[in-house]
mmCIF file with all atom_site columns, C-alpha atoms in Angstrom:
data_model
loop_
_atom_site.group_PDB
_atom_site.id
_atom_site.type_symbol
_atom_site.label_atom_id
_atom_site.label_alt_id
_atom_site.label_comp_id
_atom_site.label_asym_id
_atom_site.label_entity_id
_atom_site.label_seq_id
_atom_site.pdbx_PDB_ins_code
_atom_site.Cartn_x
_atom_site.Cartn_y
_atom_site.Cartn_z
_atom_site.occupancy
_atom_site.B_iso_or_equiv
_atom_site.pdbx_formal_charge
_atom_site.auth_seq_id
_atom_site.auth_comp_id
_atom_site.auth_asym_id
_atom_site.auth_atom_id
_atom_site.pdbx_PDB_model_num
ATOM 1   C CA . UNK A 1 1   ? -19.114 8.097   -4.103  1.00 0.00 ? 1   UNK A CA 1
ATOM 2   C CA . UNK A 1 2   ? -18.036 6.511   -7.581  1.00 0.00 ? 2   UNK A CA 1
ATOM 3   C CA . UNK A 1 3   ? -14.795 4.569   -7.745  1.00 0.00 ? 3   UNK A CA 1
ATOM 4   C CA . UNK A 1 4   ? -13.226 2.345   -10.491 1.00 0.00 ? 4   UNK A CA 1
ATOM 5   C CA . UNK A 1 5   ? -15.334 -0.688  -10.787 1.00 0.00 ? 5   UNK A CA 1
ATOM 6   C CA . UNK A 1 6   ? -12.074 -2.334  -11.053 1.00 0.00 ? 6   UNK A CA 1
ATOM 7   C CA . UNK A 1 7   ? -11.418 -1.930  -7.599  1.00 0.00 ? 7   UNK A CA 1
ATOM 8   C CA . UNK A 1 8   ? -14.625 -2.747  -6.308  1.00 0.00 ? 8   UNK A CA 1
ATOM 9   C CA . UNK A 1 9   ? -14.718 -5.928  -8.590  1.00 0.00 ? 9   UNK A CA 1
ATOM 10  C CA . UNK A 1 10  ? -11.802 -7.549  -6.964  1.00 0.00 ? 10  UNK A CA 1
ATOM 11  C CA . UNK A 1 11  ? -11.638 -9.376  -3.563  1.00 0.00 ? 11  UNK A CA 1
ATOM 12  C CA . UNK A 1 12  ? -9.556  -6.869  -1.885  1.00 0.00 ? 12  UNK A CA 1
ATOM 13  C CA . UNK A 1 13  ? -11.324 -3.899  -3.388  1.00 0.00 ? 13  UNK A CA 1
ATOM 14  C CA . UNK A 1 14  ? -14.688 -5.180  -1.749  1.00 0.00 ? 14  UNK A CA 1
ATOM 15  C CA . UNK A 1 15  ? -13.117 -5.359  1.568   1.00 0.00 ? 15  UNK A CA 1
ATOM 16  C CA . UNK A 1 16  ? -10.957 -2.078  1.182   1.00 0.00 ? 16  UNK A CA 1
ATOM 17  C CA . UNK A 1 17  ? -14.572 -0.657  0.059   1.00 0.00 ? 17  UNK A CA 1
ATOM 18  C CA . UNK A 1 18  ? -16.368 -1.919  3.111   1.00 0.00 ? 18  UNK A CA 1
ATOM 19  C CA . UNK A 1 19  ? -13.520 -0.585  5.541   1.00 0.00 ? 19  UNK A CA 1
ATOM 20  C CA . UNK A 1 20  ? -13.531 2.717   3.725   1.00 0.00 ? 20  UNK A CA 1
ATOM 21  C CA . UNK A 1 21  ? -17.485 2.998   4.409   1.00 0.00 ? 21  UNK A CA 1
ATOM 22  C CA . UNK A 1 22  ? -17.056 2.242   7.904   1.00 0.00 ? 22  UNK A CA 1
ATOM 23  C CA . UNK A 1 23  ? -14.256 4.882   8.294   1.00 0.00 ? 23  UNK A CA 1
ATOM 24  C CA . UNK A 1 24  ? -16.165 7.293   6.765   1.00 0.00 ? 24  UNK A CA 1
ATOM 25  C CA . UNK A 1 25  ? -19.343 6.698   8.969   1.00 0.00 ? 25  UNK A CA 1
ATOM 26  C CA . UNK A 1 26  ? -16.757 6.969   11.974  1.00 0.00 ? 26  UNK A CA 1
ATOM 27  C CA . UNK A 1 27  ? -15.123 10.025  10.670  1.00 0.00 ? 27  UNK A CA 1
ATOM 28  C CA . UNK A 1 28  ? -11.756 8.268   10.846  1.00 0.00 ? 28  UNK A CA 1
ATOM 29  C CA . UNK A 1 29  ? -10.378 7.811   7.065   1.00 0.00 ? 29  UNK A CA 1
ATOM 30  C CA . UNK A 1 30  ? -7.420  9.551   8.231   1.00 0.00 ? 30  UNK A CA 1
ATOM 31  C CA . UNK A 1 31  ? -6.603  7.479   11.160  1.00 0.00 ? 31  UNK A CA 1
ATOM 32  C CA . UNK A 1 32  ? -7.739  4.175   9.148   1.00 0.00 ? 32  UNK A CA 1
ATOM 33  C CA . UNK A 1 33  ? -5.347  5.559   6.173   1.00 0.00 ? 33  UNK A CA 1
ATOM 34  C CA . UNK A 1 34  ? -2.432  6.107   8.867   1.00 0.00 ? 34  UNK A CA 1
ATOM 35  C CA . UNK A 1 35  ? -3.169  2.720   10.476  1.00 0.00 ? 35  UNK A CA 1
ATOM 36  C CA . UNK A 1 36  ? -2.800  0.885   7.191   1.00 0.00 ? 36  UNK A CA 1
ATOM 37  C CA . UNK A 1 37  ? 0.444   2.795   6.395   1.00 0.00 ? 37  UNK A CA 1
ATOM 38  C CA . UNK A 1 38  ? 1.582   1.397   9.764   1.00 0.00 ? 38  UNK A CA 1
ATOM 39  C CA . UNK A 1 39  ? 0.737   -2.027  8.628   1.00 0.00 ? 39  UNK A CA 1
ATOM 40  C CA . UNK A 1 40  ? 2.233   -2.098  4.985   1.00 0.00 ? 40  UNK A CA 1
ATOM 41  C CA . UNK A 1 41  ? 5.517   -0.611  6.763   1.00 0.00 ? 41  UNK A CA 1
ATOM 42  C CA . UNK A 1 42  ? 5.274   -3.363  9.345   1.00 0.00 ? 42  UNK A CA 1
ATOM 43  C CA . UNK A 1 43  ? 4.677   -6.133  6.410   1.00 0.00 ? 43  UNK A CA 1
ATOM 44  C CA . UNK A 1 44  ? 7.480   -4.824  4.657   1.00 0.00 ? 44  UNK A CA 1
ATOM 45  C CA . UNK A 1 45  ? 10.168  -5.048  7.317   1.00 0.00 ? 45  UNK A CA 1
ATOM 46  C CA . UNK A 1 46  ? 9.117   -8.278  8.910   1.00 0.00 ? 46  UNK A CA 1
ATOM 47  C CA . UNK A 1 47  ? 9.307   -11.718 7.475   1.00 0.00 ? 47  UNK A CA 1
ATOM 48  C CA . UNK A 1 48  ? 7.539   -13.234 10.093  1.00 0.00 ? 48  UNK A CA 1
ATOM 49  C CA . UNK A 1 49  ? 4.380   -10.933 9.413   1.00 0.00 ? 49  UNK A CA 1
ATOM 50  C CA . UNK A 1 50  ? 4.570   -11.899 6.173   1.00 0.00 ? 50  UNK A CA 1
ATOM 51  C CA . UNK A 1 51  ? 4.684   -15.622 6.961   1.00 0.00 ? 51  UNK A CA 1
ATOM 52  C CA . UNK A 1 52  ? 1.926   -15.036 9.188   1.00 0.00 ? 52  UNK A CA 1
ATOM 53  C CA . UNK A 1 53  ? -0.645  -13.661 6.959   1.00 0.00 ? 53  UNK A CA 1
ATOM 54  C CA . UNK A 1 54  ? 0.276   -16.117 4.171   1.00 0.00 ? 54  UNK A CA 1
ATOM 55  C CA . UNK A 1 55  ? 0.260   -19.483 6.451   1.00 0.00 ? 55  UNK A CA 1
ATOM 56  C CA . UNK A 1 56  ? -2.745  -21.607 5.943   1.00 0.00 ? 56  UNK A CA 1
ATOM 57  C CA . UNK A 1 57  ? -1.951  -23.673 8.975   1.00 0.00 ? 57  UNK A CA 1
ATOM 58  C CA . UNK A 1 58  ? -2.398  -20.873 11.468  1.00 0.00 ? 58  UNK A CA 1
ATOM 59  C CA . UNK A 1 59  ? -5.805  -21.575 12.767  1.00 0.00 ? 59  UNK A CA 1
ATOM 60  C CA . UNK A 1 60  ? -8.354  -18.464 12.454  1.00 0.00 ? 60  UNK A CA 1
ATOM 61  C CA . UNK A 1 61  ? -8.311  -17.907 16.428  1.00 0.00 ? 61  UNK A CA 1
ATOM 62  C CA . UNK A 1 62  ? -4.383  -18.133 16.423  1.00 0.00 ? 62  UNK A CA 1
ATOM 63  C CA . UNK A 1 63  ? -4.331  -15.347 13.189  1.00 0.00 ? 63  UNK A CA 1
ATOM 64  C CA . UNK A 1 64  ? -6.596  -13.256 14.906  1.00 0.00 ? 64  UNK A CA 1
ATOM 65  C CA . UNK A 1 65  ? -5.136  -13.263 18.385  1.00 0.00 ? 65  UNK A CA 1
ATOM 66  C CA . UNK A 1 66  ? -1.789  -12.509 16.545  1.00 0.00 ? 66  UNK A CA 1
ATOM 67  C CA . UNK A 1 67  ? -3.179  -9.879  14.455  1.00 0.00 ? 67  UNK A CA 1
ATOM 68  C CA . UNK A 1 68  ? -4.869  -8.343  17.457  1.00 0.00 ? 68  UNK A CA 1
ATOM 69  C CA . UNK A 1 69  ? -1.343  -8.297  19.301  1.00 0.00 ? 69  UNK A CA 1
ATOM 70  C CA . UNK A 1 70  ? 0.205   -6.469  16.144  1.00 0.00 ? 70  UNK A CA 1
ATOM 71  C CA . UNK A 1 71  ? -2.660  -4.175  16.060  1.00 0.00 ? 71  UNK A CA 1
ATOM 72  C CA . UNK A 1 72  ? -2.227  -3.554  20.085  1.00 0.00 ? 72  UNK A CA 1
ATOM 73  C CA . UNK A 1 73  ? 1.511   -2.990  19.379  1.00 0.00 ? 73  UNK A CA 1
ATOM 74  C CA . UNK A 1 74  ? 1.318   -0.745  16.350  1.00 0.00 ? 74  UNK A CA 1
ATOM 75  C CA . UNK A 1 75  ? -1.537  1.416   18.225  1.00 0.00 ? 75  UNK A CA 1
ATOM 76  C CA . UNK A 1 76  ? -3.836  0.928   15.700  1.00 0.00 ? 76  UNK A CA 1
ATOM 77  C CA . UNK A 1 77  ? -7.455  2.296   15.884  1.00 0.00 ? 77  UNK A CA 1
ATOM 78  C CA . UNK A 1 78  ? -10.214 0.014   17.227  1.00 0.00 ? 78  UNK A CA 1
ATOM 79  C CA . UNK A 1 79  ? -12.077 0.032   13.787  1.00 0.00 ? 79  UNK A CA 1
ATOM 80  C CA . UNK A 1 80  ? -8.539  -1.037  12.132  1.00 0.00 ? 80  UNK A CA 1
ATOM 81  C CA . UNK A 1 81  ? -8.092  -3.945  14.779  1.00 0.00 ? 81  UNK A CA 1
ATOM 82  C CA . UNK A 1 82  ? -11.717 -5.036  14.134  1.00 0.00 ? 82  UNK A CA 1
ATOM 83  C CA . UNK A 1 83  ? -11.186 -5.067  10.469  1.00 0.00 ? 83  UNK A CA 1
ATOM 84  C CA . UNK A 1 84  ? -7.947  -7.654  11.071  1.00 0.00 ? 84  UNK A CA 1
ATOM 85  C CA . UNK A 1 85  ? -10.020 -9.537  12.965  1.00 0.00 ? 85  UNK A CA 1
ATOM 86  C CA . UNK A 1 86  ? -12.611 -9.869  10.370  1.00 0.00 ? 86  UNK A CA 1
ATOM 87  C CA . UNK A 1 87  ? -9.883  -10.956 8.033   1.00 0.00 ? 87  UNK A CA 1
ATOM 88  C CA . UNK A 1 88  ? -8.402  -13.488 9.955   1.00 0.00 ? 88  UNK A CA 1
ATOM 89  C CA . UNK A 1 89  ? -11.940 -15.046 10.794  1.00 0.00 ? 89  UNK A CA 1
ATOM 90  C CA . UNK A 1 90  ? -12.530 -15.094 7.178   1.00 0.00 ? 90  UNK A CA 1
ATOM 91  C CA . UNK A 1 91  ? -9.054  -16.412 6.134   1.00 0.00 ? 91  UNK A CA 1
ATOM 92  C CA . UNK A 1 92  ? -8.393  -13.444 3.890   1.00 0.00 ? 92  UNK A CA 1
ATOM 93  C CA . UNK A 1 93  ? -5.455  -11.969 5.584   1.00 0.00 ? 93  UNK A CA 1
ATOM 94  C CA . UNK A 1 94  ? -3.245  -13.079 2.612   1.00 0.00 ? 94  UNK A CA 1
ATOM 95  C CA . UNK A 1 95  ? -5.160  -10.219 0.311   1.00 0.00 ? 95  UNK A CA 1
ATOM 96  C CA . UNK A 1 96  ? -4.049  -7.536  3.361   1.00 0.00 ? 96  UNK A CA 1
ATOM 97  C CA . UNK A 1 97  ? -1.401  -5.855  0.946   1.00 0.00 ? 97  UNK A CA 1
ATOM 98  C CA . UNK A 1 98  ? -4.009  -5.394  -1.584  1.00 0.00 ? 98  UNK A CA 1
ATOM 99  C CA . UNK A 1 99  ? -6.410  -4.318  0.567   1.00 0.00 ? 99  UNK A CA 1
ATOM 100 C CA . UNK A 1 100 ? -4.350  -1.675  1.863   1.00 0.00 ? 100 UNK A CA 1
ATOM 101 C CA . UNK A 1 101 ? -3.528  -0.375  -1.902  1.00 0.00 ? 101 UNK A CA 1
ATOM 102 C CA . UNK A 1 102 ? -7.242  -0.589  -2.679  1.00 0.00 ? 102 UNK A CA 1
ATOM 103 C CA . UNK A 1 103 ? -8.201  1.655   0.337   1.00 0.00 ? 103 UNK A CA 1
ATOM 104 C CA . UNK A 1 104 ? -5.258  4.024   -0.024  1.00 0.00 ? 104 UNK A CA 1
ATOM 105 C CA . UNK A 1 105 ? -6.819  4.128   -4.110  1.00 0.00 ? 105 UNK A CA 1
ATOM 106 C CA . UNK A 1 106 ? -10.263 4.718   -2.820  1.00 0.00 ? 106 UNK A CA 1
ATOM 107 C CA . UNK A 1 107 ? -9.374  7.506   -0.224  1.00 0.00 ? 107 UNK A CA 1
ATOM 108 C CA . UNK A 1 108 ? -7.060  9.401   -2.774  1.00 0.00 ? 108 UNK A CA 1
ATOM 109 C CA . UNK A 1 109 ? -10.097 8.966   -5.370  1.00 0.00 ? 109 UNK A CA 1
ATOM 110 C CA . UNK A 1 110 ? -12.550 10.524  -2.930  1.00 0.00 ? 110 UNK A CA 1
ATOM 111 C CA . UNK A 1 111 ? -9.989  13.583  -2.281  1.00 0.00 ? 111 UNK A CA 1
ATOM 112 C CA . UNK A 1 112 ? -9.637  14.147  -6.225  1.00 0.00 ? 112 UNK A CA 1
ATOM 113 C CA . UNK A 1 113 ? -5.723  12.871  -5.628  1.00 0.00 ? 113 UNK A CA 1
ATOM 114 C CA . UNK A 1 114 ? -3.863  10.420  -7.537  1.00 0.00 ? 114 UNK A CA 1
ATOM 115 C CA . UNK A 1 115 ? -1.126  8.346   -5.475  1.00 0.00 ? 115 UNK A CA 1
ATOM 116 C CA . UNK A 1 116 ? 2.412   8.009   -7.143  1.00 0.00 ? 116 UNK A CA 1
ATOM 117 C CA . UNK A 1 117 ? 4.445   4.965   -5.911  1.00 0.00 ? 117 UNK A CA 1
ATOM 118 C CA . UNK A 1 118 ? 8.097   6.142   -6.251  1.00 0.00 ? 118 UNK A CA 1
ATOM 119 C CA . UNK A 1 119 ? 10.748  3.638   -5.851  1.00 0.00 ? 119 UNK A CA 1
ATOM 120 C CA . UNK A 1 120 ? 14.225  4.825   -5.408  1.00 0.00 ? 120 UNK A CA 1
ATOM 121 C CA . UNK A 1 121 ? 17.999  3.132   -4.489  1.00 0.00 ? 121 UNK A CA 1
ATOM 122 C CA . UNK A 1 122 ? 18.329  5.332   -1.432  1.00 0.00 ? 122 UNK A CA 1
ATOM 123 C CA . UNK A 1 123 ? 15.877  7.427   0.731   1.00 0.00 ? 123 UNK A CA 1
ATOM 124 C CA . UNK A 1 124 ? 14.603  10.577  -0.868  1.00 0.00 ? 124 UNK A CA 1
ATOM 125 C CA . UNK A 1 125 ? 14.912  13.776  1.303   1.00 0.00 ? 125 UNK A CA 1
ATOM 126 C CA . UNK A 1 126 ? 12.159  16.584  1.653   1.00 0.00 ? 126 UNK A CA 1
ATOM 127 C CA . UNK A 1 127 ? 13.756  18.690  -1.196  1.00 0.00 ? 127 UNK A CA 1
ATOM 128 C CA . UNK A 1 128 ? 13.651  15.873  -3.704  1.00 0.00 ? 128 UNK A CA 1
ATOM 129 C CA . UNK A 1 129 ? 10.129  14.773  -2.473  1.00 0.00 ? 129 UNK A CA 1
ATOM 130 C CA . UNK A 1 130 ? 8.808   18.370  -2.959  1.00 0.00 ? 130 UNK A CA 1
ATOM 131 C CA . UNK A 1 131 ? 10.519  18.757  -6.401  1.00 0.00 ? 131 UNK A CA 1
ATOM 132 C CA . UNK A 1 132 ? 9.119   15.072  -7.440  1.00 0.00 ? 132 UNK A CA 1
ATOM 133 C CA . UNK A 1 133 ? 5.397   16.062  -6.014  1.00 0.00 ? 133 UNK A CA 1
ATOM 134 C CA . UNK A 1 134 ? 5.549   19.481  -7.854  1.00 0.00 ? 134 UNK A CA 1
ATOM 135 C CA . UNK A 1 135 ? 6.736   17.894  -11.586 1.00 0.00 ? 135 UNK A CA 1
ATOM 136 C CA . UNK A 1 136 ? 4.072   15.044  -11.061 1.00 0.00 ? 136 UNK A CA 1
ATOM 137 C CA . UNK A 1 137 ? 1.394   17.322  -10.122 1.00 0.00 ? 137 UNK A CA 1
ATOM 138 C CA . UNK A 1 138 ? 1.996   19.280  -13.383 1.00 0.00 ? 138 UNK A CA 1
ATOM 139 C CA . UNK A 1 139 ? 2.327   16.455  -15.398 1.00 0.00 ? 139 UNK A CA 1
ATOM 140 C CA . UNK A 1 140 ? -1.183  14.964  -13.840 1.00 0.00 ? 140 UNK A CA 1
ATOM 141 C CA . UNK A 1 141 ? -3.085  18.081  -13.525 1.00 0.00 ? 141 UNK A CA 1
ATOM 142 C CA . UNK A 1 142 ? -4.209  17.213  -9.961  1.00 0.00 ? 142 UNK A CA 1
ATOM 143 C CA . UNK A 1 143 ? -2.859  16.721  -6.681  1.00 0.00 ? 143 UNK A CA 1
ATOM 144 C CA . UNK A 1 144 ? -0.268  13.824  -6.228  1.00 0.00 ? 144 UNK A CA 1
ATOM 145 C CA . UNK A 1 145 ? 0.379   11.908  -3.042  1.00 0.00 ? 145 UNK A CA 1
ATOM 146 C CA . UNK A 1 146 ? 3.778   10.172  -3.204  1.00 0.00 ? 146 UNK A CA 1
ATOM 147 C CA . UNK A 1 147 ? 4.264   6.848   -1.326  1.00 0.00 ? 147 UNK A CA 1
ATOM 148 C CA . UNK A 1 148 ? 7.820   5.961   -1.276  1.00 0.00 ? 148 UNK A CA 1
ATOM 149 C CA . UNK A 1 149 ? 9.942   2.524   -1.199  1.00 0.00 ? 149 UNK A CA 1
ATOM 150 C CA . UNK A 1 150 ? 13.493  1.882   -1.105  1.00 0.00 ? 150 UNK A CA 1
ATOM 151 C CA . UNK A 1 151 ? 14.870  -0.944  -3.344  1.00 0.00 ? 151 UNK A CA 1
ATOM 152 C CA . UNK A 1 152 ? 18.762  -0.620  -3.805  1.00 0.00 ? 152 UNK A CA 1
ATOM 153 C CA . UNK A 1 153 ? 18.635  -3.095  -6.461  1.00 0.00 ? 153 UNK A CA 1
ATOM 154 C CA . UNK A 1 154 ? 17.543  -0.635  -8.820  1.00 0.00 ? 154 UNK A CA 1
ATOM 155 C CA . UNK A 1 155 ? 20.971  0.790   -8.375  1.00 0.00 ? 155 UNK A CA 1
ATOM 156 C CA . UNK A 1 156 ? 19.852  4.396   -8.822  1.00 0.00 ? 156 UNK A CA 1
ATOM 157 C CA . UNK A 1 157 ? 17.076  6.662   -10.654 1.00 0.00 ? 157 UNK A CA 1
ATOM 158 C CA . UNK A 1 158 ? 13.464  6.241   -9.920  1.00 0.00 ? 158 UNK A CA 1
ATOM 159 C CA . UNK A 1 159 ? 10.578  4.202   -10.747 1.00 0.00 ? 159 UNK A CA 1
ATOM 160 C CA . UNK A 1 160 ? 7.099   5.939   -10.634 1.00 0.00 ? 160 UNK A CA 1
ATOM 161 C CA . UNK A 1 161 ? 3.887   4.213   -10.882 1.00 0.00 ? 161 UNK A CA 1
ATOM 162 C CA . UNK A 1 162 ? 0.715   5.958   -11.069 1.00 0.00 ? 162 UNK A CA 1
ATOM 163 C CA . UNK A 1 163 ? -2.254  3.861   -11.613 1.00 0.00 ? 163 UNK A CA 1
ATOM 164 C CA . UNK A 1 164 ? -1.568  1.307   -14.327 1.00 0.00 ? 164 UNK A CA 1
ATOM 165 C CA . UNK A 1 165 ? 1.381   3.572   -15.895 1.00 0.00 ? 165 UNK A CA 1
ATOM 166 C CA . UNK A 1 166 ? 4.828   3.236   -14.928 1.00 0.00 ? 166 UNK A CA 1
ATOM 167 C CA . UNK A 1 167 ? 7.935   5.391   -15.771 1.00 0.00 ? 167 UNK A CA 1
ATOM 168 C CA . UNK A 1 168 ? 11.137  3.370   -15.170 1.00 0.00 ? 168 UNK A CA 1
ATOM 169 C CA . UNK A 1 169 ? 14.162  5.634   -15.092 1.00 0.00 ? 169 UNK A CA 1
ATOM 170 C CA . UNK A 1 170 ? 16.256  3.235   -12.987 1.00 0.00 ? 170 UNK A CA 1
ATOM 171 C CA . UNK A 1 171 ? 19.782  2.404   -13.909 1.00 0.00 ? 171 UNK A CA 1
ATOM 172 C CA . UNK A 1 172 ? 19.163  -1.186  -13.718 1.00 0.00 ? 172 UNK A CA 1
ATOM 173 C CA . UNK A 1 173 ? 16.684  -1.026  -16.594 1.00 0.00 ? 173 UNK A CA 1
ATOM 174 C CA . UNK A 1 174 ? 19.008  1.151   -18.455 1.00 0.00 ? 174 UNK A CA 1
ATOM 175 C CA . UNK A 1 175 ? 21.877  -1.114  -18.052 1.00 0.00 ? 175 UNK A CA 1
ATOM 176 C CA . UNK A 1 176 ? 19.787  -4.098  -19.096 1.00 0.00 ? 176 UNK A CA 1
ATOM 177 C CA . UNK A 1 177 ? 18.419  -2.194  -22.034 1.00 0.00 ? 177 UNK A CA 1
ATOM 178 C CA . UNK A 1 178 ? 21.986  -1.407  -23.093 1.00 0.00 ? 178 UNK A CA 1
ATOM 179 C CA . UNK A 1 179 ? 22.661  -5.226  -22.737 1.00 0.00 ? 179 UNK A CA 1
ATOM 180 C CA . UNK A 1 180 ? 20.093  -6.580  -24.597 1.00 0.00 ? 180 UNK A CA 1
ATOM 181 C CA . UNK A 1 181 ? 21.135  -3.784  -27.442 1.00 0.00 ? 181 UNK A CA 1
ATOM 182 C CA . UNK A 1 182 ? 24.833  -5.059  -27.569 1.00 0.00 ? 182 UNK A CA 1
ATOM 183 C CA . UNK A 1 183 ? 23.487  -8.704  -27.884 1.00 0.00 ? 183 UNK A CA 1
ATOM 184 C CA . UNK A 1 184 ? 21.731  -7.907  -30.980 1.00 0.00 ? 184 UNK A CA 1
#
């Protein structure tokens, strides 16, 4: 499979690529992708988990045991739990968020999809997601998978990131632009 050299060139990309290859070999790409989504959500929701992956004072053994416990609690597949153990042993847990993004990029590319990261001030309902997916698919000319995030700080509107491009239609940005224009 041919994927972006930029993804493979990064540390996170190399780990994600290795995990993807193992997932393909064991026919578990969807399961691992779902597991990584669960981990991403857990990281977003837990200050303690973010501290765990960033703390250099935690030993490899302690980090491995903690990640195994988290993996069991989240009911992650053995392949994903083993991957977390490797990250703990190699002191690479800090790179987990980047590895999750890289894995999703690799899996999406393999399926011929593009992933759009959409940030909104409030959760989007199914109708809004369907409309947004339809419009982005028409704009991109290929299937678009939407990954949502809620950030009340944007006040309203949406921020859409597709690859290296960003469409910022947030009220916060519009207000900042207006304030800058008024300052002259």
